[in-house]
Each structure stands twice: as C-alpha cells, then as structure tokens.
Amino acid sequence: MNILPEKYNLIGKLIYEYTTLLARTIASNQIISNEQLKTEVFEEVLFQSNKGTLATAVKNLIMPRNLIDFDSLEVFLTSYASLYEETVSNHLYLLASTEEMEIIENLKIPKNKVFKKDEANNVLVKLRDEYEEMLDNELKKYNSELLMFLLFSLADRLAYLSNLSILKISEGEINNPKNIGRNPMMILTSLICQADVKDMPRISAYIGGEKNVVDILFNNAYQIYTNDNIQLEQSLKSEEFDLRRIYQLAYMVSKMNLFLESNFLLYEHGEYLKIEEGVFQQSGKFDELLSRTQLEISKFSYDSKLTKRIFSEYSKREGFCPKDLFKLATISNEALRAQVHLFTYEKEKIREIILNLTDVKEYGVDRFLDVLTLKKDIKCITDSKNKISIYPFVELNNGHIMFSPLLLLQASQILESRMLQQSFTKKADLQKFISKHYDEAGIKDLSQALLEKNIPYIEHLKIDQIKHQEMKNAISQKGITKEFDLIFVKNETLFVVEYKTWKINSYNIIQVLKEQKKILNNIASHERAMKIIDLHKKEFKSHFKLEEYNEIELIMVFQNPTAFKYLNNVERIKVFSPKDFIEFV
C-alpha cells in the first residue's frame, strides 16, 4: 500500500483525538449514573490519593478542576451535572445535532411536530439520502488511499473495544491495565474492564453505534478509492482531514437509518417520532426497553454443543469453519493489541498464512477468503450489508489484501451465525444437513418434553395441505405461514409452537431492532394462519385428527432469548426459552 511515511503522524493524531472524545463520553455516561463512583472520584481528586486507576484517569482527562466545585461532597455531586454536559458537549455527535437543527429549521418543520408513521418514514428517507450525498461530497475532497487507512484504523480501535465488551460479558473479569496515564485507549479499556456487568450492554451498544458510523464512512471511502485512478504521487488532494465534519455527516446518516429501523416497532406500540428541542426524537420508553433487552442478551449462556457438531461437518465439506478465523485473529494479534496498525499482503501470501496458522483445508482457502473479503464490485452500503465488521479482508487496487487482527476477531463472532444459515452454502447436501441437525434439533428437544408428559403432538404441520378448499385458498395467500413447527393440545387449548435458533452476536441497537422486526413479522404470519384455522375449527380438527380444543394460542420459543421486552407486552402470545417451555409443559 503506497502511503507516504510522514502521513502516519497525521493519522495517529486524528485517531488520538477521536478516542479522547469517545473516552470522555463513555466515562461521563458511566460516572454520572454511579453515586459511589462519583464519591470515589471526589475523594481522589480532592485528597490526591492513589486508590484507583479510574479516578486518576478521570482527574487527568475527564475532570478539569476549574469545571467543578470541590467545597464539599454534596456540592460536588450537584455540580457534576454541569460537568457532564460540558464533557459530553465535546463529543462529535452533538455537532450532528447542531446541523440537524439547522436543516429542520430550513425545512420549516414545526418545533413540536409529531409525525404519522408514513410521514415519518418519508422525511427520514429524504434526510438520509441528503446526508449521504453530503458525506460523499465531503469524502471526495481527500486522498482516497489515506482516507481509507484512517477509517480502517478507527474501525480497528473500535473492534478492540467491542471485543473487550464481549469478553467482559461472556468470560468475566479482565485484568485491569496499569499505568493508564493520559492514553484515551487505555482509559476506555479501564472503564470497560471496571464496569459492572449491568453497564456492559449499554457501553457495548454505544460502541456498536460508533462501529456502525465507521462502517458507513469506510464503505463510502472504499467506493471512492476503488473508482479513483489518480496516483498518490501525482496528486495529494489534501494533507489535512476534517475528521469531525466527516464523522458528523456519517453520524447523521446513521441516526436516520436507526430511526427508520426503529419506527416499525415504535408505531406498532403506540409511540411516534417527533421534533423536540430542535431535533428528531422518539417518544415513550423506547431506549429504556432496548437497554433491558440488551441486558437480557448479555445474561444468556448460548448452548454451543449443537453448533460444534454442525461446524465439524461444515469443516469437512467446505474446508473451513469460524474457529479458523478466530485462530488466525488471535495468533496475528498477540503482539499488537490496541495499536494503530494494519497488514497488507499479496493474495498468495495470505493464502499461505491461512494454511500455516489455521486448520483451513487447501480446497477451502479460496472460499474462506471469498466470503470474508470486501471487493471492488460490492455495492456501497449504509447500514445493512457489506461492512468491514463482516468483511475484515479488504481488496486493494494493487491486488493486495489489507486486514487487521482485531477486525478478524470481530468478524469471527459474526461468521458463526452466518454459517448456520442454509443460504451461506451452495451445497445442497450441506444445506440439508444444517436444516436437519441445527434447525430440527431444537424442535426435537421440545417434542421430547411433550412425549415425556404423554401429550400428543404433531411436528411440521403443513397446514396448506388441508383438503377443505375454502380454507386452503385462504392459507395460500401471501404473508400467511404454511407450516407450524409443532402443535399440541393441553387443557382444551391448541398451542402452536414456533421455534427459532436466531442468535445475536454483537450488542448494538441496529441488530436488536432488525431482530425484533423479523420476530414480529413472523408472529404476524402465524396469527393470520391461526385466525383462518379458528374460523374453520371443524375442518381443521377433522383433517389432522386433533383432540377437542376451545381456543388457540401461539408460543414463540427461542434458543437465544431474542424475545425482547416489546414482545413481553404482546399478551396474546407466550415467549419462552427452551428451558421455560419444558417447565411450562
């Protein structure tokens, strides 16, 4: 990669500034909600003690003495609110809010406007498209090769923080780093390591939002890079980057995308989008419910026995599995934690490294690289598909591959759930294997619980095979499920069971929203089928030879408790984990 050596100082300075601002925000958010922590900080700053590294970090970076009144602990706790506003106001997202206020004012949208659902979506789409165009024009000002390296380095830093969060949640405490000093990355590391488990989903969601912004930035920059035929030696378009402005526009795109995702649920539950204090906001307790949801996810222990069996078979047939990516990442990463770095190798060299360091088979290495490489022909993305968090290998114009061990580590957590989708492989026998051994195994476990209680059941009830023509025609309509995973009759109630193996790997709001939307659509398709069945009880009972029942209920069973708080408000359905279902039976 042809980057002039003296440019590294510029990149390092920009990333330092960015992570400093990120440290201030995360620290402020954590401290403001923790009275004990505020007291410890007060005592540390006032008495110059050396009790804890966190207080030292706060004293050095977060809490300039001239902003706080130290007359007494009570005054300090009261005045902290103003400090919170002061430190958070430095963060980049407030720059986006300022611009948003101006745009809303120019559009002559009333200050207290409440939007109807379709109206809200139309406005958000219009603004997102406008912000994307502004971002694209801003990125075109800069040398594309340097810009891509800057954003790749930012993604690398955020992947590090995200991995810390996941380790904290799944494996318990990490050793606290010593000698934090004024290094913002070490401050962030310390905050994450010391955070209470209950705070982790919130911190992880925050980092996840930052990652989403960088994904938007990187993919826009990558499109410019792949279309840029100007050689670096011929034209250095700019020696300075306005990182705040670049980030500001990407944040605005990200916010519109987030609201577009959340509006589906927002309006489903009687809430709405509004203009308040000059910016777009959501009504109700939407953020609070999402925070509870993320806490539920972090507490869950995912059963990996079944996936190990699947991936053992997968490795035989495809030549690779997620542990190979994890192994490559951890070996590559041993001496490089928390540094701004990247590797660039020719494709043949990468193939050699993969074969030497992992268990990827010779026949699988090309496919392995293919499914993890962001290529020139992949279309530009905003918030959904082709991200560096999913495609950690980046194909450069000169044929080399650029990668970061931390991004590989991040992608290895996503690869598992993607490979458990039948669409991930083209091999029909492997698709059948995944379906039979992964999707089916959960249903078999539920059936076993019914069998042990002598409750009759039917697996994979194909309701579109019913002979009654009127009922058959009704079920054939679009948006109505054609098969129930499992049904049984208990206490004169017909229970329809839908089992899902869906799993969330990274704890960010966009992914949670997508999952909720998917679940609600699935529920709606089942409820339409159940309504048709309810109107034709006699025909349904007769065709499938069922016991008598008076009512019909839907049970959603998730291997991972992706049945979020909003679903708990839907009283007409039951939401269970497999363990809950067995207890219910």
Coordinates of C-alpha atoms in Angstrom, one line a residue:
M1 CA 0.0 0.0 0.0
N2 CA 1.6 3.2 -1.2
I3 CA 1.2 5.6 1.8
L4 CA 3.9 8.2 2.4
P5 CA 5.6 7.5 5.8
E6 CA 5.2 11.1 7.1
K7 CA 1.4 10.8 6.8
Y8 CA 1.3 8.3 9.7
N9 CA 1.7 11.1 12.2
L10 CA -1.4 12.8 10.9
I11 CA -3.4 9.6 11.1
G12 CA -2.2 8.9 14.6
K13 CA -3.1 12.4 15.8
L14 CA -6.6 12.2 14.3
I15 CA -7.3 8.8 15.9
Y16 CA -6.0 10.0 19.3
E17 CA -8.4 13.0 19.1
Y18 CA -11.3 10.7 18.2
T19 CA -10.6 8.2 21.0
T20 CA -10.1 11.0 23.5
L21 CA -13.6 12.3 22.7
L22 CA -15.0 8.8 22.9
A23 CA -13.3 8.3 26.3
R24 CA -14.9 11.5 27.6
T25 CA -18.3 10.5 26.6
I26 CA -18.3 6.9 27.9
A27 CA -16.6 8.0 31.1
S28 CA -19.2 10.7 31.7
N29 CA -22.1 8.4 31.0
Q30 CA -20.7 5.8 33.4
I31 CA -19.8 8.1 36.2
I32 CA -23.0 10.3 36.1
S33 CA -25.1 7.2 36.9
N34 CA -23.0 5.8 39.7
E35 CA -23.1 7.7 43.1
Q36 CA -20.4 5.5 44.7
L37 CA -18.0 6.1 41.7
K38 CA -18.6 9.9 41.9
T39 CA -17.7 9.8 45.6
E40 CA -14.5 7.9 45.0
V41 CA -13.6 10.4 42.2
F42 CA -14.3 13.3 44.5
E43 CA -12.0 11.9 47.2
E44 CA -9.3 11.0 44.8
V45 CA -9.2 14.5 43.2
L46 CA -9.6 16.4 46.5
F47 CA -7.1 14.4 48.5
Q48 CA -4.7 13.5 45.7
S49 CA -4.8 9.8 46.8
N50 CA -3.9 7.0 44.5
K51 CA -6.7 4.5 45.3
G52 CA -7.8 3.7 41.8
T53 CA -6.8 4.0 38.2
L54 CA -10.3 5.1 37.1
A55 CA -10.3 8.1 39.3
T56 CA -6.8 9.0 38.1
A57 CA -8.0 8.7 34.5
V58 CA -11.0 10.9 35.3
K59 CA -8.8 13.5 37.0
N60 CA -6.3 13.7 34.2
L61 CA -8.7 13.7 31.2
I62 CA -12.3 14.0 32.1
M63 CA -12.4 16.4 35.0
P64 CA -10.6 19.7 34.8
R65 CA -10.6 21.3 38.3
N66 CA -11.9 24.6 37.0
L67 CA -15.2 23.0 36.0
I68 CA -16.1 21.6 39.4
D69 CA -16.8 23.0 42.8
F70 CA -14.9 20.9 45.4
D71 CA -16.2 22.8 48.5
S72 CA -18.0 19.6 49.8
L73 CA -19.1 16.2 48.6
E74 CA -22.7 17.4 48.4
V75 CA -21.8 20.4 46.2
F76 CA -19.6 18.2 44.1
L77 CA -22.4 15.7 43.4
T78 CA -24.7 18.5 42.5
S79 CA -22.3 20.3 40.2
Y80 CA -21.4 17.1 38.4
A81 CA -24.4 17.6 36.2
S82 CA -22.9 20.7 34.6
L83 CA -19.6 18.8 34.2
Y84 CA -21.4 16.0 32.4
E85 CA -22.9 18.5 30.0
E86 CA -19.6 20.2 29.5
T87 CA -17.6 17.0 28.8
V88 CA -20.3 15.3 26.6
S89 CA -20.7 18.5 24.6
N90 CA -17.2 17.9 23.3
H91 CA -18.4 14.7 21.7
L92 CA -18.8 14.6 17.9
Y93 CA -22.5 13.6 17.8
L94 CA -23.6 17.0 19.2
L95 CA -22.0 18.5 16.1
A96 CA -24.6 16.5 14.1
S97 CA -27.4 17.7 16.3
T98 CA -26.5 21.3 15.6
E99 CA -26.6 20.7 11.8
E100 CA -29.8 18.8 12.2
M101 CA -31.4 21.7 13.9
E102 CA -30.5 24.0 11.0
I103 CA -31.8 21.6 8.4
I104 CA -35.1 21.1 10.3
E105 CA -35.4 24.9 10.5
N106 CA -34.7 25.3 6.8
L107 CA -37.4 22.7 6.0
K108 CA -39.8 24.8 8.1
I109 CA -40.8 21.8 10.2
P110 CA -42.7 23.0 13.3
K111 CA -40.7 22.8 16.6
N112 CA -43.2 20.4 18.3
K113 CA -44.1 18.4 15.2
V114 CA -45.4 14.8 15.8
F115 CA -45.2 12.6 12.7
K116 CA -47.5 10.0 11.5
K117 CA -45.8 6.7 10.6
D118 CA -45.7 7.1 6.8
E119 CA -44.9 10.7 7.1
A120 CA -42.0 10.0 9.5
N121 CA -40.5 7.4 7.1
N122 CA -40.7 9.7 4.1
V123 CA -39.0 12.5 6.0
L124 CA -36.2 10.2 7.3
V125 CA -35.5 8.7 3.9
K126 CA -35.3 12.1 2.4
L127 CA -32.9 13.4 5.0
R128 CA -30.8 10.2 5.0
D129 CA -30.3 10.5 1.2
E130 CA -29.4 14.1 1.5
Y131 CA -26.9 13.4 4.3
E132 CA -25.4 10.5 2.2
E133 CA -24.8 12.9 -0.7
M134 CA -23.2 15.5 1.6
L135 CA -21.0 12.8 3.1
D136 CA -20.0 11.5 -0.3
N137 CA -19.0 15.0 -1.5
E138 CA -17.0 15.6 1.7
L139 CA -15.0 12.4 1.3
K140 CA -14.2 13.2 -2.3
K141 CA -12.1 16.2 -1.0
Y142 CA -9.4 13.9 0.4
N143 CA -6.8 11.5 -0.9
S144 CA -8.7 8.2 -1.0
E145 CA -5.9 5.9 0.0
L146 CA -5.0 7.9 3.1
L147 CA -8.7 8.3 4.0
M148 CA -9.3 4.6 3.8
F149 CA -6.4 3.9 6.1
L150 CA -7.6 6.4 8.6
L151 CA -11.1 4.9 8.7
F152 CA -9.7 1.3 8.8
S153 CA -7.6 2.3 11.8
L154 CA -10.6 3.7 13.6
A155 CA -12.6 0.5 12.9
D156 CA -9.6 -1.4 14.3
R157 CA -9.7 0.6 17.6
L158 CA -13.5 0.2 17.9
A159 CA -13.2 -3.5 17.2
Y160 CA -10.8 -3.7 20.1
L161 CA -13.3 -2.0 22.5
S162 CA -16.1 -4.2 21.2
N163 CA -14.1 -7.4 21.8
L164 CA -13.3 -6.2 25.3
S165 CA -17.1 -5.8 25.9
I166 CA -17.9 -9.2 24.6
L167 CA -15.1 -10.8 26.7
K168 CA -16.4 -9.0 29.7
I169 CA -19.9 -10.3 29.3
S170 CA -19.0 -13.9 28.3
E171 CA -15.9 -14.7 30.3
G172 CA -16.0 -12.5 33.3
E173 CA -13.3 -10.0 34.5
I174 CA -10.3 -9.0 32.5
N175 CA -7.2 -7.8 34.3
N176 CA -7.2 -4.1 34.7
P177 CA -4.4 -2.4 32.7
K178 CA -1.9 -0.4 34.8
N179 CA -0.4 3.0 34.2
I180 CA -3.3 4.4 32.3
G181 CA -1.9 8.0 32.2
R182 CA -3.5 10.1 29.5
N183 CA -3.8 7.5 26.9
P184 CA -7.5 7.6 25.9
M185 CA -7.5 4.0 24.6
M186 CA -6.2 2.8 27.9
I187 CA -8.8 4.9 29.7
L188 CA -11.5 3.3 27.7
T189 CA -10.1 -0.2 28.3
S190 CA -10.0 0.6 32.0
L191 CA -13.6 1.8 32.0
I192 CA -14.8 -1.3 30.2
C193 CA -12.8 -3.7 32.5
Q194 CA -14.1 -2.0 35.6
A195 CA -17.7 -1.6 34.5
D196 CA -20.4 -3.5 36.2
V197 CA -22.0 -6.3 34.1
K198 CA -25.2 -4.4 34.1
D199 CA -23.5 -1.5 32.4
M200 CA -21.9 -3.6 29.7
P201 CA -24.8 -3.8 27.3
R202 CA -25.2 0.0 27.4
I203 CA -21.5 0.5 26.8
S204 CA -21.4 -2.2 24.1
A205 CA -24.4 -0.6 22.4
Y206 CA -22.7 2.7 22.5
I207 CA -19.5 1.2 20.9
G208 CA -21.7 -0.7 18.4
G209 CA -23.2 2.7 17.3
E210 CA -19.7 4.1 16.8
K211 CA -18.8 1.0 14.7
N212 CA -21.9 1.5 12.6
V213 CA -20.8 5.1 11.8
V214 CA -17.3 3.9 10.9
D215 CA -18.8 1.2 8.6
I216 CA -20.7 3.9 6.8
L217 CA -17.6 6.0 6.5
F218 CA -15.4 3.2 5.4
N219 CA -17.7 1.9 2.7
N220 CA -18.2 5.3 1.2
A221 CA -14.4 5.9 1.2
Y222 CA -13.8 2.5 -0.3
Q223 CA -16.1 3.2 -3.2
I224 CA -14.2 6.4 -3.9
Y225 CA -10.9 4.5 -3.5
T226 CA -11.9 1.8 -6.0
N227 CA -13.0 4.4 -8.5
D228 CA -10.0 6.7 -8.0
N229 CA -7.5 6.4 -10.8
I230 CA -5.3 9.3 -9.7
Q231 CA -2.0 8.1 -8.5
L232 CA -0.9 9.2 -5.0
E233 CA 2.4 10.5 -6.3
Q234 CA 0.6 12.8 -8.8
S235 CA -1.9 14.4 -6.5
L236 CA -2.1 14.6 -2.8
K237 CA -5.6 16.0 -2.7
S238 CA -5.3 17.2 0.9
E239 CA -2.8 16.9 3.7
E240 CA -5.4 17.5 6.5
F241 CA -8.6 15.7 7.3
D242 CA -11.6 17.3 8.9
L243 CA -12.5 14.2 10.9
R244 CA -15.2 16.0 12.9
R245 CA -17.0 17.0 9.8
I246 CA -16.6 13.6 8.2
Y247 CA -17.9 11.9 11.3
Q248 CA -20.7 14.4 11.8
L249 CA -22.2 13.6 8.4
A250 CA -21.8 9.8 8.9
Y251 CA -23.5 10.1 12.3
M252 CA -26.4 11.9 10.7
V253 CA -26.8 9.1 8.1
S254 CA -26.6 6.5 10.9
K255 CA -29.2 8.3 13.0
M256 CA -31.7 8.4 10.1
N257 CA -31.1 4.7 9.5
L258 CA -31.5 3.8 13.2
F259 CA -34.9 5.7 13.3
L260 CA -36.0 4.1 10.0
E261 CA -35.4 0.7 11.6
S262 CA -37.0 1.6 14.9
N263 CA -40.1 3.3 13.5
F264 CA -41.5 -0.1 12.6
L265 CA -41.7 -1.0 16.3
L266 CA -42.3 2.5 17.6
Y267 CA -45.6 2.9 15.8
E268 CA -46.6 -0.7 16.3
H269 CA -46.7 0.1 20.1
G270 CA -48.4 3.5 20.0
E271 CA -45.3 5.6 20.1
Y272 CA -44.1 8.1 17.5
L273 CA -41.4 10.2 16.0
K274 CA -41.3 13.9 17.0
I275 CA -39.3 17.1 16.9
E276 CA -38.2 18.1 20.3
E277 CA -35.5 20.7 21.3
G278 CA -34.9 21.2 17.5
V279 CA -34.0 17.5 16.7
F280 CA -35.7 14.2 15.8
Q281 CA -36.6 12.2 18.9
Q282 CA -38.6 9.1 19.7
S283 CA -41.5 9.2 22.2
G284 CA -42.1 6.8 25.1
K285 CA -39.6 4.5 26.8
F286 CA -38.1 3.1 23.6
D287 CA -34.4 3.4 24.7
E288 CA -35.1 2.0 28.1
L289 CA -36.8 -1.1 26.7
L290 CA -33.9 -1.6 24.3
S291 CA -31.4 -1.4 27.2
R292 CA -33.4 -4.0 29.1
T293 CA -33.3 -6.2 26.0
Q294 CA -29.5 -5.9 25.7
L295 CA -29.1 -6.9 29.4
E296 CA -31.2 -10.0 28.8
I297 CA -29.0 -10.9 25.9
S298 CA -25.8 -10.4 27.9
K299 CA -27.0 -12.7 30.7
F300 CA -27.8 -15.5 28.3
S301 CA -25.5 -18.5 28.1
Y302 CA -25.7 -19.9 24.5
D303 CA -25.6 -23.6 24.1
S304 CA -22.8 -24.3 21.7
K305 CA -22.8 -28.2 21.7
L306 CA -25.0 -28.3 18.7
T307 CA -23.1 -25.7 16.7
K308 CA -19.8 -27.6 17.3
R309 CA -21.3 -30.7 15.7
I310 CA -22.5 -28.6 12.7
F311 CA -19.2 -26.9 12.2
S312 CA -17.3 -30.1 12.5
E313 CA -19.3 -31.4 9.5
Y314 CA -19.1 -27.9 7.8
S315 CA -15.3 -28.0 8.0
K316 CA -15.1 -31.4 6.3
R317 CA -17.3 -30.3 3.4
E318 CA -16.4 -26.6 3.0
G319 CA -12.8 -26.7 4.3
F320 CA -13.2 -24.1 7.0
C321 CA -15.2 -23.0 10.0
P322 CA -15.4 -20.0 12.4
K323 CA -12.7 -21.2 14.7
D324 CA -10.2 -20.9 11.9
L325 CA -10.9 -17.2 11.6
F326 CA -10.7 -16.8 15.4
K327 CA -7.4 -18.7 15.4
L328 CA -5.9 -16.6 12.6
A329 CA -7.0 -13.4 14.5
T330 CA -5.6 -14.4 17.9
I331 CA -2.3 -15.6 16.6
S332 CA -1.9 -12.4 14.4
N333 CA -2.9 -10.2 17.3
E334 CA -0.6 -11.4 20.1
A335 CA 1.9 -8.6 19.9
L336 CA -0.3 -5.9 18.5
R337 CA -3.2 -5.2 20.9
A338 CA -4.6 -1.6 20.9
Q339 CA -2.1 -0.3 18.4
V340 CA -2.9 1.5 15.2
H341 CA -1.8 -1.0 12.6
L342 CA -2.7 -3.0 9.5
F343 CA -1.2 -5.7 7.4
T344 CA -1.1 -5.8 3.6
Y345 CA -0.1 -8.9 1.8
E346 CA -0.4 -10.3 -1.7
K347 CA -3.3 -12.8 -2.0
E348 CA -0.9 -15.8 -2.4
K349 CA 0.9 -14.8 0.8
I350 CA -2.4 -14.5 2.7
R351 CA -3.4 -18.0 1.4
E352 CA 0.0 -19.3 2.7
I353 CA -0.5 -17.6 6.2
I354 CA -4.0 -19.0 6.5
L355 CA -2.9 -22.5 5.6
N356 CA 0.0 -22.3 8.0
L357 CA -1.8 -20.8 11.0
T358 CA -5.2 -22.4 10.8
D359 CA -7.0 -25.7 10.1
V360 CA -8.4 -24.3 6.8
K361 CA -8.1 -27.0 4.1
E362 CA -6.4 -26.4 0.8
Y363 CA -9.7 -26.9 -1.0
G364 CA -11.4 -24.4 1.3
V365 CA -9.0 -21.5 1.5
D366 CA -10.2 -19.6 -1.6
R367 CA -13.8 -19.9 -0.5
F368 CA -12.8 -18.8 3.0
L369 CA -11.1 -15.7 1.6
D370 CA -14.0 -15.0 -0.8
V371 CA -16.7 -14.9 1.9
L372 CA -14.7 -12.6 4.1
T373 CA -13.3 -10.1 1.6
L374 CA -14.7 -6.7 0.8
K375 CA -14.3 -6.5 -3.0
K376 CA -14.3 -3.7 -5.6
D377 CA -17.6 -5.0 -7.1
I378 CA -19.5 -5.0 -3.8
K379 CA -22.0 -2.1 -3.9
C380 CA -21.8 0.8 -1.4
I381 CA -23.7 0.3 1.8
T382 CA -25.1 2.4 4.5
D383 CA -26.3 0.3 7.5
S384 CA -27.1 -3.2 6.3
K385 CA -24.9 -5.5 4.3
N386 CA -21.3 -5.1 3.3
K387 CA -19.4 -3.9 6.4
I388 CA -15.8 -4.2 7.4
S389 CA -17.1 -5.8 10.6
I390 CA -18.4 -8.6 8.4
Y391 CA -15.7 -8.5 5.6
P392 CA -12.5 -7.9 7.5
F393 CA -10.3 -8.5 4.5
V394 CA -10.2 -5.6 2.1
E395 CA -9.1 -6.0 -1.5
L396 CA -6.9 -3.1 -2.7
N397 CA -6.4 -1.7 -6.2
N398 CA -2.9 -3.2 -6.4
G399 CA -4.2 -6.7 -5.7
H400 CA -3.0 -6.9 -2.1
I401 CA -5.3 -7.7 0.8
M402 CA -5.4 -5.4 3.8
F403 CA -6.5 -6.7 7.2
S404 CA -6.5 -6.1 11.0
P405 CA -6.3 -8.9 13.6
L406 CA -8.9 -7.1 15.7
L407 CA -11.3 -6.9 12.9
L408 CA -10.8 -10.6 12.1
L409 CA -11.6 -11.3 15.8
Q410 CA -14.8 -9.3 15.5
A411 CA -15.8 -11.0 12.3
S412 CA -15.2 -14.4 13.7
Q413 CA -18.1 -13.7 16.2
I414 CA -20.4 -12.9 13.3
L415 CA -19.2 -15.7 11.0
E416 CA -20.7 -18.5 13.2
S417 CA -24.3 -17.3 13.0
R418 CA -24.0 -16.5 9.2
M419 CA -22.7 -20.0 8.5
L420 CA -25.7 -21.6 10.3
Q421 CA -27.9 -20.1 7.6
Q422 CA -28.6 -22.5 4.8
S423 CA -28.1 -19.8 2.3
F424 CA -24.4 -19.4 3.2
T425 CA -23.5 -22.6 1.3
K426 CA -24.5 -23.7 -2.2
K427 CA -24.0 -27.4 -1.5
A428 CA -27.4 -29.0 -1.3
D429 CA -26.3 -31.8 1.0
L430 CA -24.8 -29.4 3.4
Q431 CA -27.9 -27.2 3.4
K432 CA -30.0 -30.3 4.2
F433 CA -27.5 -31.2 7.0
I434 CA -27.8 -27.8 8.6
S435 CA -31.6 -27.9 8.4
K436 CA -31.8 -31.4 9.8
H437 CA -29.2 -31.1 12.6
Y438 CA -29.5 -27.5 13.6
D439 CA -33.0 -26.2 13.0
E440 CA -34.5 -29.6 13.7
A441 CA -32.6 -30.4 16.9
G442 CA -34.4 -27.7 18.9
I443 CA -37.8 -28.9 17.7
K444 CA -36.9 -32.5 18.7
D445 CA -36.0 -31.3 22.2
L446 CA -39.4 -29.6 22.6
S447 CA -41.2 -32.7 21.3
Q448 CA -39.3 -34.9 23.8
A449 CA -40.7 -32.8 26.6
L450 CA -44.2 -33.4 25.3
L451 CA -43.6 -37.1 24.8
E452 CA -42.4 -37.5 28.4
K453 CA -45.6 -35.9 29.7
N454 CA -47.7 -38.1 27.3
I455 CA -49.1 -35.0 25.5
P456 CA -49.9 -35.8 21.8
Y457 CA -48.1 -33.6 19.3
I458 CA -47.5 -33.1 15.6
E459 CA -44.2 -31.8 14.2
H460 CA -44.0 -29.8 11.0
L461 CA -47.7 -29.5 10.4
K462 CA -48.2 -28.4 6.8
I463 CA -51.5 -26.6 7.0
D464 CA -51.6 -25.8 3.3
Q465 CA -52.3 -29.5 2.6
I466 CA -55.7 -29.4 4.1
K467 CA -58.5 -30.7 1.8
H468 CA -61.1 -28.1 2.6
Q469 CA -61.0 -25.8 -0.5
E470 CA -62.1 -22.5 1.2
M471 CA -59.6 -22.9 4.0
K472 CA -56.9 -24.0 1.5
N473 CA -57.4 -20.9 -0.6
A474 CA -57.3 -18.6 2.4
I475 CA -54.0 -20.1 3.6
S476 CA -52.4 -19.9 0.2
Q477 CA -52.4 -16.0 0.4
K478 CA -49.1 -14.2 0.7
G479 CA -48.0 -13.3 4.3
I480 CA -49.5 -16.4 5.9
T481 CA -47.3 -19.2 7.2
K482 CA -47.8 -22.5 5.6
E483 CA -46.3 -24.7 8.3
F484 CA -46.3 -24.9 12.1
D485 CA -43.1 -26.3 13.7
L486 CA -45.0 -28.0 16.4
I487 CA -48.6 -28.2 17.7
F488 CA -50.2 -29.9 20.8
V489 CA -53.4 -29.7 22.8
K490 CA -53.4 -29.1 26.5
N491 CA -56.2 -28.1 28.8
E492 CA -58.6 -27.7 25.9
T493 CA -56.2 -25.2 24.2
L494 CA -54.4 -25.7 20.9
F495 CA -50.9 -24.5 21.2
V496 CA -49.0 -23.5 18.1
V497 CA -45.2 -23.5 18.7
E498 CA -42.7 -21.6 16.5
Y499 CA -39.0 -22.4 17.3
K500 CA -36.2 -20.1 16.3
T501 CA -32.4 -20.6 16.6
W502 CA -31.7 -16.9 15.9
K503 CA -28.7 -15.6 17.7
I504 CA -27.4 -12.1 18.2
N505 CA -23.6 -11.8 18.3
S506 CA -22.8 -8.1 18.7
Y507 CA -24.7 -6.0 21.1
N508 CA -25.7 -2.9 19.1
I509 CA -29.1 -1.3 18.7
I510 CA -29.5 -1.7 14.9
Q511 CA -29.1 -5.5 15.2
V512 CA -31.6 -5.8 18.0
L513 CA -34.1 -3.7 16.0
K514 CA -33.7 -5.9 12.9
E515 CA -34.2 -9.0 15.1
Q516 CA -37.4 -7.5 16.7
K517 CA -38.8 -6.6 13.3
K518 CA -38.1 -10.2 12.0
I519 CA -39.8 -11.7 15.0
L520 CA -42.9 -9.5 14.8
N521 CA -43.3 -10.3 11.1
N522 CA -43.0 -14.0 11.9
I523 CA -45.7 -13.6 14.6
A524 CA -48.0 -11.8 12.3
S525 CA -47.8 -14.5 9.6
H526 CA -48.6 -17.2 12.2
E527 CA -51.5 -15.2 13.7
R528 CA -53.1 -14.8 10.2
A529 CA -52.9 -18.6 9.8
M530 CA -54.4 -19.2 13.3
K531 CA -57.3 -16.8 12.5
I532 CA -58.2 -18.9 9.4
I533 CA -57.9 -22.1 11.5
D534 CA -60.2 -20.6 14.2
L535 CA -62.8 -19.9 11.6
H536 CA -62.7 -23.5 10.4
K537 CA -62.2 -25.5 13.6
K538 CA -64.3 -28.5 12.5
E539 CA -62.4 -28.9 9.2
F540 CA -59.0 -28.4 10.9
K541 CA -59.7 -30.9 13.7
S542 CA -61.1 -33.5 11.2
H543 CA -58.2 -33.3 8.7
F544 CA -55.4 -33.6 11.3
K545 CA -57.3 -35.8 13.8
L546 CA -56.8 -33.5 16.8
E547 CA -58.3 -33.6 20.2
E548 CA -61.1 -31.1 21.2
Y549 CA -60.0 -27.6 22.0
N550 CA -61.8 -24.3 22.6
E551 CA -59.1 -21.7 21.9
I552 CA -55.7 -21.4 20.1
E553 CA -52.5 -19.8 21.4
L554 CA -49.1 -19.1 19.9
I555 CA -45.9 -19.9 21.7
M556 CA -42.6 -18.5 20.5
V557 CA -39.5 -20.4 21.6
F558 CA -36.0 -19.0 21.1
Q559 CA -32.7 -20.8 21.6
N560 CA -31.4 -17.4 22.5
P561 CA -33.9 -15.1 24.4
T562 CA -34.4 -12.7 21.5
A563 CA -37.9 -12.3 22.7
F564 CA -37.4 -8.7 23.7
K565 CA -39.3 -6.5 26.1
Y566 CA -41.7 -5.3 23.4
L567 CA -42.8 -8.9 22.8
N568 CA -43.4 -9.3 26.5
N569 CA -46.1 -6.6 26.1
V570 CA -47.9 -8.7 23.5
E571 CA -50.2 -10.5 25.9
R572 CA -51.8 -12.7 23.2
I573 CA -48.6 -14.8 22.8
K574 CA -46.2 -16.7 25.1
V575 CA -42.5 -16.2 24.8
F576 CA -40.2 -18.9 26.1
S577 CA -36.6 -20.2 26.1
P578 CA -36.4 -24.0 25.6
K579 CA -36.0 -24.3 29.4
D580 CA -39.1 -22.2 30.0
F581 CA -41.0 -24.3 27.5
I582 CA -40.1 -27.5 29.3
E583 CA -41.2 -26.0 32.6
F584 CA -44.5 -24.8 31.1
V585 CA -45.2 -28.3 29.8

